[in-house]
GROMACS .gro file of C-alpha atoms in nm:
model
  135
    1MET     CA    1  -3.867   3.664   2.451
    2ALA     CA    2  -3.808   4.017   2.490
    3ILE     CA    3  -3.969   4.242   2.231
    4ASP     CA    4  -3.877   4.595   2.141
    5ALA     CA    5  -4.176   4.814   2.229
    6THR     CA    6  -4.106   5.036   1.934
    7ARG     CA    7  -4.169   4.754   1.669
    8GLU     CA    8  -4.485   4.754   1.470
    9MET     CA    9  -4.784   4.557   1.612
   10THR     CA   10  -5.009   4.382   1.364
   11ILE     CA   11  -5.374   4.245   1.427
   12GLU     CA   12  -5.458   3.910   1.251
   13PRO     CA   13  -5.788   3.714   1.245
   14ALA     CA   14  -5.737   3.377   1.387
   15GLY     CA   15  -5.887   3.045   1.443
   16TRP     CA   16  -5.978   2.889   1.774
   17SER     CA   17  -5.656   2.729   1.931
   18ALA     CA   18  -5.485   2.642   2.244
   19GLU     CA   19  -5.300   2.974   2.216
   20ALA     CA   20  -5.639   3.165   2.197
   21GLU     CA   21  -5.748   2.996   2.505
   22SER     CA   22  -5.434   3.072   2.695
   23TRP     CA   23  -5.466   3.436   2.615
   24LEU     CA   24  -5.840   3.476   2.654
   25SER     CA   25  -5.846   3.279   2.981
   26GLN     CA   26  -5.651   3.583   3.127
   27ALA     CA   27  -5.949   3.802   3.076
   28LEU     CA   28  -6.215   3.568   3.248
   29THR     CA   29  -6.335   3.658   3.576
   30THR     CA   30  -6.678   3.471   3.573
   31GLY     CA   31  -6.738   3.313   3.242
   32THR     CA   32  -6.571   3.025   3.091
   33ILE     CA   33  -6.319   2.938   2.810
   34GLU     CA   34  -6.595   2.708   2.704
   35SER     CA   35  -6.844   2.976   2.660
   36LEU     CA   36  -6.584   3.205   2.456
   37ARG     CA   37  -6.514   2.903   2.230
   38ARG     CA   38  -6.903   2.858   2.175
   39GLN     CA   39  -6.952   3.224   2.084
   40HIS     CA   40  -6.673   3.179   1.846
   41GLU     CA   41  -6.831   2.905   1.692
   42ALA     CA   42  -7.151   3.106   1.662
   43GLY     CA   43  -6.975   3.396   1.472
   44ALA     CA   44  -6.776   3.607   1.721
   45VAL     CA   45  -6.437   3.697   1.552
   46LEU     CA   46  -6.119   3.599   1.712
   47PHE     CA   47  -5.804   3.821   1.647
   48TYR     CA   48  -5.437   3.790   1.742
   49VAL     CA   49  -5.206   4.067   1.828
   50ARG     CA   50  -4.854   4.007   1.705
   51CYS     CA   51  -4.511   4.184   1.733
   52GLU     CA   52  -4.204   4.051   1.563
   53GLY     CA   53  -4.406   3.714   1.482
   54ALA     CA   54  -4.479   3.665   1.838
   55THR     CA   55  -4.839   3.665   1.986
   56VAL     CA   56  -4.877   3.936   2.243
   57GLY     CA   57  -5.253   3.929   2.275
   58ALA     CA   58  -5.596   3.825   2.168
   59PHE     CA   59  -5.917   3.943   2.149
   60LEU     CA   60  -6.274   3.815   2.072
   61LEU     CA   61  -6.544   4.044   1.918
   62ARG     CA   62  -6.922   3.996   1.812
   63VAL     CA   63  -7.221   4.239   1.729
   64ASP     CA   64  -7.546   4.234   1.923
   65ASP     CA   65  -7.863   4.364   1.821
   66THR     CA   66  -7.999   4.620   2.032
   67PRO     CA   67  -8.311   4.852   2.049
   68ARG     CA   68  -8.049   5.149   1.959
   69GLY     CA   69  -7.919   4.942   1.678
   70PRO     CA   70  -7.615   4.706   1.648
   71GLN     CA   71  -7.374   4.714   1.923
   72GLY     CA   72  -7.005   4.595   1.921
   73VAL     CA   73  -6.903   4.382   2.205
   74ILE     CA   74  -6.565   4.317   2.308
   75VAL     CA   75  -6.626   3.956   2.455
   76ALA     CA   76  -6.266   3.902   2.593
   77ALA     CA   77  -5.938   4.071   2.546
   78ALA     CA   78  -5.597   4.021   2.676
   79ALA     CA   79  -5.250   4.140   2.586
   80SER     CA   80  -4.919   4.205   2.754
   81MET     CA   81  -4.596   4.365   2.618
   82ARG     CA   82  -4.338   4.499   2.851
   83GLY     CA   83  -4.334   4.883   2.836
   84VAL     CA   84  -4.647   4.916   2.626
   85ASP     CA   85  -4.984   5.051   2.757
   86MET     CA   86  -5.183   4.764   2.558
   87VAL     CA   87  -5.518   4.911   2.634
   88ALA     CA   88  -5.422   5.246   2.473
   89THR     CA   89  -5.255   5.083   2.199
   90CYS     CA   90  -5.494   4.833   2.094
   91MET     CA   91  -5.823   5.007   2.164
   92PRO     CA   92  -5.850   5.209   1.859
   93ALA     CA   93  -5.759   4.898   1.654
   94ILE     CA   94  -6.024   4.690   1.815
   95GLU     CA   95  -6.294   4.981   1.775
   96SER     CA   96  -6.199   4.995   1.409
   97ARG     CA   97  -6.300   4.624   1.365
   98PHE     CA   98  -6.675   4.732   1.435
   99VAL     CA   99  -6.832   4.868   1.101
  100GLY     CA  100  -7.182   4.990   1.111
  101VAL     CA  101  -7.238   4.966   1.502
  102THR     CA  102  -7.379   5.243   1.695
  103SER     CA  103  -7.177   5.182   2.013
  104VAL     CA  104  -6.905   4.950   2.158
  105ARG     CA  105  -6.973   4.757   2.493
  106TYR     CA  106  -6.731   4.554   2.735
  107HIS     CA  107  -6.768   4.413   3.058
  108THR     CA  108  -6.520   4.361   3.315
  109ALA     CA  109  -6.467   4.303   3.692
  110LYS     CA  110  -6.136   4.510   3.687
  111PRO     CA  111  -6.174   4.870   3.821
  112ALA     CA  112  -5.828   4.957   3.675
  113LEU     CA  113  -5.941   4.871   3.339
  114ALA     CA  114  -6.248   5.062   3.381
  115ARG     CA  115  -6.063   5.357   3.477
  116LYS     CA  116  -5.834   5.344   3.177
  117LEU     CA  117  -6.147   5.292   2.931
  118ALA     CA  118  -6.314   5.576   3.107
  119ALA     CA  119  -6.031   5.800   2.974
  120LEU     CA  120  -6.086   5.664   2.630
  121GLY     CA  121  -6.456   5.769   2.625
  122TYR     CA  122  -6.633   5.459   2.777
  123ALA     CA  123  -6.898   5.533   3.047
  124ALA     CA  124  -7.071   5.282   3.292
  125ARG     CA  125  -7.419   5.202   3.176
  126GLU     CA  126  -7.522   4.943   3.441
  127ILE     CA  127  -7.420   4.764   3.751
  128VAL     CA  128  -7.404   4.391   3.783
  129CYS     CA  129  -7.452   4.254   4.163
  130VAL     CA  130  -7.400   3.893   4.248
  131LYS     CA  131  -7.455   3.732   4.571
  132ASP     CA  132  -7.287   3.366   4.608
  133LEU     CA  133  -7.537   3.133   4.771
  134GLN     CA  134  -7.383   2.834   4.958
  135VAL     CA  135  -7.588   2.512   4.935
   0.00000   0.00000   0.00000
């Protein structure tokens, strides 16, 4: 279904579903959809991004306690709409869902996403290294 990129998008809280799994699985590189479902069951909040009644994305958010105060966490997010930069379009709405946090964090294995978010003010704070061990 082609969606006119000039139409207004909405963000709606949602329950866990196969549709959520389909969208959020696109964001996974090391985690599992089961882990995301468990986080949702433990209180992470799921949202759908919709345009003209069609779901064009989903994201899962939680808040962690840190020594610097509550930190919003973008657990997983995926969205796609032809002709629309969904990162630039959705990040302000995602960030606005976090009330009373001192910062917002995301994890990614995608350098292009890290570059896009750096342009929006996000800075790398850690490096995660993994060595695969063959048994």
